XYZ file of C-alpha atoms in Angstrom:
242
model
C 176.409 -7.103 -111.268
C 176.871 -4.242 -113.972
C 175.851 -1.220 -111.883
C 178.840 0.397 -110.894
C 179.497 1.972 -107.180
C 182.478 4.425 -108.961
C 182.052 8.024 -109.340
C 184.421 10.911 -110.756
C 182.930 13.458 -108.162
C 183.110 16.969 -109.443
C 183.416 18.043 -105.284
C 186.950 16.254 -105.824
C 187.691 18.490 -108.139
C 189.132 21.611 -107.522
C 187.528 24.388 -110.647
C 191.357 25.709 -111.521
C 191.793 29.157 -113.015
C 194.145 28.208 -115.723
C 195.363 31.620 -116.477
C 193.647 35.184 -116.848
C 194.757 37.900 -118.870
C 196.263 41.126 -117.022
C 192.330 42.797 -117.336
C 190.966 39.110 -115.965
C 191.699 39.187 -111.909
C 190.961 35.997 -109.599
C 189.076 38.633 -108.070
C 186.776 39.300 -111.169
C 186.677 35.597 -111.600
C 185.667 34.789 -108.292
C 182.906 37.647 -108.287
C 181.451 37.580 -111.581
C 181.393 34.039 -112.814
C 183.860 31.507 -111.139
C 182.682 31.959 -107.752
C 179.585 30.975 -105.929
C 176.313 28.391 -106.603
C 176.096 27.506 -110.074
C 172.743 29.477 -110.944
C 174.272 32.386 -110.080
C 177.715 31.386 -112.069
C 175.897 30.586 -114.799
C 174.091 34.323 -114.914
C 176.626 36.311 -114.187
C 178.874 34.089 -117.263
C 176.237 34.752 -119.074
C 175.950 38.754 -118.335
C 179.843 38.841 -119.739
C 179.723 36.981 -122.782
C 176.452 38.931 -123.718
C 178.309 42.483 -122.752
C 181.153 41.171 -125.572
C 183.419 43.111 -123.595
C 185.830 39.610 -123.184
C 188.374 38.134 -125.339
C 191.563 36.186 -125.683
C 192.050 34.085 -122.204
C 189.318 36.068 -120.224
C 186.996 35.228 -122.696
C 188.072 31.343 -122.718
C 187.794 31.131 -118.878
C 184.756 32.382 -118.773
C 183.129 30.010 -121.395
C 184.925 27.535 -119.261
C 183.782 28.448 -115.696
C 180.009 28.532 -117.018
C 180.737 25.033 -118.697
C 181.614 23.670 -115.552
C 178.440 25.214 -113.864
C 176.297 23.848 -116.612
C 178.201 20.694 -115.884
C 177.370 20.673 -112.101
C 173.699 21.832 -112.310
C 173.448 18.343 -114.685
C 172.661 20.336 -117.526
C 175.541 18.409 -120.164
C 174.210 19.600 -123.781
C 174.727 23.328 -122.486
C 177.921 22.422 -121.003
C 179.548 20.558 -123.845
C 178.672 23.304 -125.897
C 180.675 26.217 -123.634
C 183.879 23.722 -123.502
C 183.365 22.939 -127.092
C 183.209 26.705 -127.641
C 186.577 27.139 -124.602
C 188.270 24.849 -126.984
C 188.010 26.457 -130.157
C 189.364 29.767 -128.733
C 192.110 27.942 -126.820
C 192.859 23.704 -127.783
C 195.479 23.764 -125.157
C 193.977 23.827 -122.006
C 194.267 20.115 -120.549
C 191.207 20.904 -117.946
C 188.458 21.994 -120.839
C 189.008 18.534 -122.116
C 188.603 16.717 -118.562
C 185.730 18.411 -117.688
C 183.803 17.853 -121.455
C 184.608 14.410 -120.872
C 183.030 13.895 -117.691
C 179.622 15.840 -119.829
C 180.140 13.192 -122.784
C 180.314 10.710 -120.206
C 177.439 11.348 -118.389
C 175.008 11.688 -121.966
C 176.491 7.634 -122.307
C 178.502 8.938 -125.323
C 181.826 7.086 -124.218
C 183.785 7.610 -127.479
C 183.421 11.140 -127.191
C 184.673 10.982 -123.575
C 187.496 8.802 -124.183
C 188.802 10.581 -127.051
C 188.777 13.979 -124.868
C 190.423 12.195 -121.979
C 193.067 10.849 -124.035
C 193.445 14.507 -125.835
C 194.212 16.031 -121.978
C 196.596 13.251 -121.273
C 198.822 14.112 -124.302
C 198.410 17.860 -122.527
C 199.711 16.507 -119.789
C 199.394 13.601 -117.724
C 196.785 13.648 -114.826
C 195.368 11.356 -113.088
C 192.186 13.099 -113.490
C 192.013 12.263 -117.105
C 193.269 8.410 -116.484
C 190.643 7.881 -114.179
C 188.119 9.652 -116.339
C 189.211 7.712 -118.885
C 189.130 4.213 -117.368
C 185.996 4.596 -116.097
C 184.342 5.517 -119.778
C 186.396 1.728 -120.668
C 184.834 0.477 -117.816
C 181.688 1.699 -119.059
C 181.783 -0.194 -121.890
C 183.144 -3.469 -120.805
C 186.794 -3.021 -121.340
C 187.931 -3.866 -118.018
C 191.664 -4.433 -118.321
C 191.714 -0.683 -120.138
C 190.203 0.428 -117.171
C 192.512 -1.388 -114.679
C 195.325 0.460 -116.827
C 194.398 3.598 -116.113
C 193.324 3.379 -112.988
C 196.489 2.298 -112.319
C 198.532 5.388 -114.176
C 195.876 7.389 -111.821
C 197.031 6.040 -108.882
C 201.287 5.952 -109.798
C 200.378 9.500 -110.727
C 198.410 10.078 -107.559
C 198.950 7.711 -104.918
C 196.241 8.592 -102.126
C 194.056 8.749 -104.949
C 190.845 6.562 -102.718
C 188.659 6.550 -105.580
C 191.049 5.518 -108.243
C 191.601 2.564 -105.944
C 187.904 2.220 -105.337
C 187.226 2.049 -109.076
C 190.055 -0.206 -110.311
C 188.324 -2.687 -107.265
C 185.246 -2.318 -108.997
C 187.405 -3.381 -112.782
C 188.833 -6.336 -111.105
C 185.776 -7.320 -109.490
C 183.494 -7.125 -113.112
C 186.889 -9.071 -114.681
C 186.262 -11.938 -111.682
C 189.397 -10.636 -110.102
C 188.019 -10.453 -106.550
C 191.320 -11.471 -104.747
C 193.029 -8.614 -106.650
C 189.701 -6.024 -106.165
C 189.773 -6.738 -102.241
C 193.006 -5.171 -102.195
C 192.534 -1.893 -103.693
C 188.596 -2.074 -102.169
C 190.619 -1.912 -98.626
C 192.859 0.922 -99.402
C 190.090 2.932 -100.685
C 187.803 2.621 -97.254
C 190.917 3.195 -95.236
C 191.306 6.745 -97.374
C 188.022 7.392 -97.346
C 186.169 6.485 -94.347
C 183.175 8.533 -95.407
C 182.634 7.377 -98.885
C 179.743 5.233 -99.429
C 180.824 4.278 -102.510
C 183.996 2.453 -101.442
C 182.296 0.402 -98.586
C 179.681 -0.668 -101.305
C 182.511 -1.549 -103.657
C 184.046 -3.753 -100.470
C 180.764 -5.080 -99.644
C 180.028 -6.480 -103.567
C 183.405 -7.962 -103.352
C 182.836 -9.829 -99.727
C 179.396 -10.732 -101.283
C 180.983 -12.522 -104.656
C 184.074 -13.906 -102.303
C 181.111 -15.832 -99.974
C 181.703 -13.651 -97.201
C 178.210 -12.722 -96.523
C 178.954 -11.202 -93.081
C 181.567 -9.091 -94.309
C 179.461 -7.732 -97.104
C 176.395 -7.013 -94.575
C 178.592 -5.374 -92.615
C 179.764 -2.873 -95.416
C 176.752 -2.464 -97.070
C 175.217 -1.676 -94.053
C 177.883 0.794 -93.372
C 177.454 2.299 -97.218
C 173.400 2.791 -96.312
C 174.685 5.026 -93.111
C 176.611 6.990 -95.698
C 174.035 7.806 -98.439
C 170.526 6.128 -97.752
C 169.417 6.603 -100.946
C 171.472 4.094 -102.440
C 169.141 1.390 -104.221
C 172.611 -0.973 -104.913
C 173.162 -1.339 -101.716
C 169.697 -2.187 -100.597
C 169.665 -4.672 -103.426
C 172.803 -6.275 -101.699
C 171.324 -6.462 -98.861
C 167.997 -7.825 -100.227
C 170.129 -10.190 -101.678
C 171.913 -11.325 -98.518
C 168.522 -11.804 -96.815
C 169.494 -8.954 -94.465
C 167.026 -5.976 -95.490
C 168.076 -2.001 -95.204
């Protein structure tokens, strides 16, 4: 099984407003361009850079804050441009390079990603970037990478569910089930509502021989998001249908 039940949601994510300059309020930020849905982000981001009126760290954050807009409206060439752009006004900001990794690694373009996940943790060490990082290895097939990181994720953060959830999935593609069912429990018992972490139990019950078990979770997965065509498959599989 090569599809992967992991995720690096962007809703875990908290959008941080690195620093402003003395003319750059939270206030402003929060109004005019880190605040609100993402269309209207990306307009009013848009609106400042046009005016030119920006510069220095005001200008920065707000190339960043429509980056991360771009980022969550899906649209990843326009985003990777705005934290390419963050980046050459300011290389030191460990969350431009998280953020353009998560773009890279949604394009498929893994190098890329790893290579601005690694940049952030020589920032500083988050487990953001780790788990970012291990899942573009995973991505790729280098599973005990992956586990590695995954596991600097979770010493860095240690109710970190879907680090745990996604080093499961890494020890389940390296036939380390025993290992995977371990860190598959901890992540359903710290998140309860993730579908993703009850699938990841449920394909670990299912290559263990514990067909009940893995019924029982992917069942509980399709309560959680519906629309997940894994899970289904599992249960195709099983001979238990949706």
């Amino acid at each position: 099984m090569k599809k992967l039940f992991f995720t690096l949601a962007l809703a875990s994510m908290a959008i941080p407003a690195w620093g402003q300059s003395p003319a750059w309020s939270p206030h402003d930020t929060e109004v005019l361009c880190g605040g609100g849905a993402p269309d209207i982000r990306i307009k009013m981001c848009t609106s400042l850079i046009q005016a030119g009126g920006e510069s220095g760290l005001a200008l920065v954050q707000v190339y960043y804050d429509r980056g991360v807009a771009y980022l969550q409206q899906g649209l990843y060439d326009q985003s990777i441009a705005d934290f390419t752009k963050a980046i050459e006004l300011n290389p030191h900001v460990m969350y431009t390079y998280i953020y353009r990794g998560i773009a890279y690694g949604k394009k498929g373009l893994y190098d890329q990603a790893i290579a601005d996940y690694t940049k952030a943790i020589e920032l500083h060490p988050d487990p953001n970037a780790y788990s970012g990082r291990g899942q573009a290895y995973n991505a790729q097939g280098f599973y005990d990478r992956a586990i590695t990181d995954y596991s600097k994720a979770i010493a860095l953060s240690p109710n970190n569910a879907l680090a745990y959830n996604n080093r499961a999935w890494a020890y389940h593609e390296e036939n380390q089930d025993t290992q995977g069912l371990s860190d598959a429990e901890m992540a359903v018992a710290m998140a309860p509502q993730n579908a993703h972490c009850f699938g990841t139990r449920g394909a670990i019950y299912e290559k263990l021989g514990q067909r009940d078990k893995a019924v029982a979770d992917y069942r509980v997965a399709l309560g959680l998001d519906p629309r997940d065509q894994i899970v289904k498959d599992g249960l195709e599989r099983l001979g238990a249908g949706p």
